[in-house]
């Protein structure tokens, strides 16, 4: 694998080809906020909070740093007005689902996001996919999955699998940035146990 | 209505036609639905098992695409066009009439499995608007009275 050189926040850094901007920045001691990233899982690019600005050939645009791979000569900025504004908006949209989520509140304080900007959504799930991906990628159980799409997308336990596997595991519960996962599980349990 | 063993044999045949490969999942689902008009749970379980795809993924795919139906469909599929041309020519009132006569909202099927009602965004024959299509047959320039006659002509 060859090495590429790029610039992040004015700092010259080197990275392996194929590395993401996010891991390269972190290795250089530059922090980028994330919600849907987990070290044991493939990057998902779901929450978009890790947006950064890249500049190449005179053009700049926002990209999702946890899935965007580095390239020779790339100029990356991880914080500026445009990025902050974008993260603030993203946070406000997420807070409409989960206003009491601790990780969201922490970021909201930093970016000045207003938890009441948008009306409260009915579902607490922020679709980070941590539960679904953890169950699939780490446990190989697929006891919980996504259903539907767009604004109706939800997570859903598969009762036949959940009834057998979940009680002895529950490893996904602490990953959920909201309380939705546990609520969904308790519901499935109520329906399947007698 | 459930799939019968004969249907599951049909499901197995379709799976075999696609070489039992996981990446043929969507095509298998489409083919099965083309034959039995919807995707019953036992057919889905069989497909997941034979293609070695987690049921959670099958559930995601079948709820993601609007083309898949997880509930039985009626013998007659009624599509009311809500495209712009039909809209300005009174498609809303046609839809109201169809809803009233069938007792269905778009997306629903009656318990006797006679009609399934859907709205579509353009059937591509705007000059004929307002248009309803039943089982692939186009009925153009329908009035409220014609709509009633047309629906009544289906058993
Ligand atoms: S239930 Fe929680 S962990 Fe699962 S997708 Fe929703 S927010 Fe993420
Ligand atoms: S951490 Fe990159 S999109 Fe969520």
Tab-separated table of N, CA and C in Angstrom, chain A residues 142-150 153 156-161, chain B residues 53-67 70:
chain	number	residue	atom	x	y	z
A	142	UNK	N	-28.067	-11.264	13.898
A	142	UNK	CA	-29.131	-10.614	13.116
A	142	UNK	C	-30.478	-10.670	13.821
A	143	UNK	N	-30.471	-10.429	15.126
A	143	UNK	CA	-31.724	-10.463	15.887
A	143	UNK	C	-32.504	-9.170	15.763
A	144	UNK	N	-31.842	-8.137	15.288
A	144	UNK	CA	-32.520	-6.856	15.122
A	144	UNK	C	-32.123	-6.292	13.762
A	145	UNK	N	-33.095	-5.714	13.082
A	145	UNK	CA	-32.820	-5.191	11.741
A	145	UNK	C	-33.602	-3.925	11.488
A	146	UNK	N	-33.355	-3.343	10.334
A	146	UNK	CA	-34.127	-2.167	9.948
A	146	UNK	C	-35.374	-2.596	9.189
A	147	UNK	N	-36.419	-1.805	9.304
A	147	UNK	CA	-37.562	-1.985	8.414
A	147	UNK	C	-37.959	-0.634	7.825
A	148	UNK	N	-38.580	-0.719	6.672
A	148	UNK	CA	-39.092	0.456	5.961
A	148	UNK	C	-37.964	1.421	5.606
A	149	UNK	N	-38.302	2.629	5.222
A	149	UNK	CA	-37.273	3.572	4.789
A	149	UNK	C	-37.761	4.994	4.985
A	150	UNK	N	-36.822	5.915	4.742
A	150	UNK	CA	-37.168	7.328	4.847
A	150	UNK	C	-37.649	7.652	6.245
A	153	UNK	N	-38.524	4.696	8.615
A	153	UNK	CA	-37.530	3.679	8.963
A	153	UNK	C	-37.504	3.459	10.473
A	156	UNK	N	-36.284	-3.145	14.228
A	156	UNK	CA	-37.287	-4.121	14.617
A	156	UNK	C	-36.586	-5.423	14.997
A	157	UNK	N	-36.928	-5.934	16.174
A	157	UNK	CA	-36.387	-7.232	16.583
A	157	UNK	C	-37.128	-8.337	15.855
A	158	UNK	N	-36.402	-9.388	15.522
A	158	UNK	CA	-37.066	-10.554	14.958
A	158	UNK	C	-37.402	-11.468	16.126
A	159	UNK	N	-38.673	-11.569	16.487
A	159	UNK	CA	-39.055	-12.248	17.719
A	159	UNK	C	-38.483	-13.666	17.834
A	160	UNK	N	-38.457	-14.401	16.709
A	160	UNK	CA	-37.998	-15.805	16.780
A	160	UNK	C	-36.532	-15.870	17.219
A	161	UNK	N	-35.734	-14.918	16.726
A	161	UNK	CA	-34.312	-14.932	17.073
A	161	UNK	C	-34.103	-14.263	18.431
B	53	UNK	N	-29.379	-15.914	3.635
B	53	UNK	CA	-29.430	-14.482	3.922
B	53	UNK	C	-30.159	-14.327	5.257
B	54	UNK	N	-29.655	-13.493	6.191
B	54	UNK	CA	-30.350	-13.344	7.470
B	54	UNK	C	-31.785	-12.858	7.262
B	55	UNK	N	-32.756	-13.443	7.983
B	55	UNK	CA	-34.137	-12.989	7.858
B	55	UNK	C	-34.282	-11.484	8.101
B	56	UNK	N	-33.399	-10.928	8.947
B	56	UNK	CA	-33.479	-9.488	9.214
B	56	UNK	C	-33.248	-8.690	7.925
B	57	UNK	N	-32.364	-9.197	7.093
B	57	UNK	CA	-32.073	-8.498	5.842
B	57	UNK	C	-33.228	-8.636	4.859
B	58	UNK	N	-33.808	-9.835	4.821
B	58	UNK	CA	-34.973	-10.047	3.951
B	58	UNK	C	-36.100	-9.109	4.390
B	59	UNK	N	-36.250	-8.985	5.700
B	59	UNK	CA	-37.275	-8.086	6.237
B	59	UNK	C	-37.000	-6.628	5.840
B	60	UNK	N	-35.719	-6.257	5.889
B	60	UNK	CA	-35.363	-4.891	5.515
B	60	UNK	C	-35.673	-4.625	4.040
B	61	UNK	N	-35.242	-5.543	3.187
B	61	UNK	CA	-35.438	-5.368	1.740
B	61	UNK	C	-36.924	-5.348	1.391
B	62	UNK	N	-37.687	-6.265	1.970
B	62	UNK	CA	-39.100	-6.373	1.578
B	62	UNK	C	-39.931	-5.216	2.122
B	63	UNK	N	-39.446	-4.542	3.167
B	63	UNK	CA	-40.190	-3.383	3.643
B	63	UNK	C	-39.644	-2.097	3.025
B	64	UNK	N	-38.431	-2.168	2.486
B	64	UNK	CA	-37.810	-0.978	1.888
B	64	UNK	C	-38.469	-0.637	0.546
B	65	UNK	N	-38.613	-1.625	-0.309
B	65	UNK	CA	-39.149	-1.373	-1.649
B	65	UNK	C	-40.660	-1.471	-1.658
B	66	UNK	N	-41.266	-0.434	-2.217
B	66	UNK	CA	-42.721	-0.392	-2.278
B	66	UNK	C	-43.276	-1.501	-3.177
B	67	UNK	N	-42.445	-2.014	-4.056
B	67	UNK	CA	-42.919	-3.027	-5.005
B	67	UNK	C	-43.319	-4.323	-4.312
B	70	UNK	N	-46.350	-7.550	1.626
B	70	UNK	CA	-46.308	-8.585	2.667
B	70	UNK	C	-47.715	-8.969	3.103
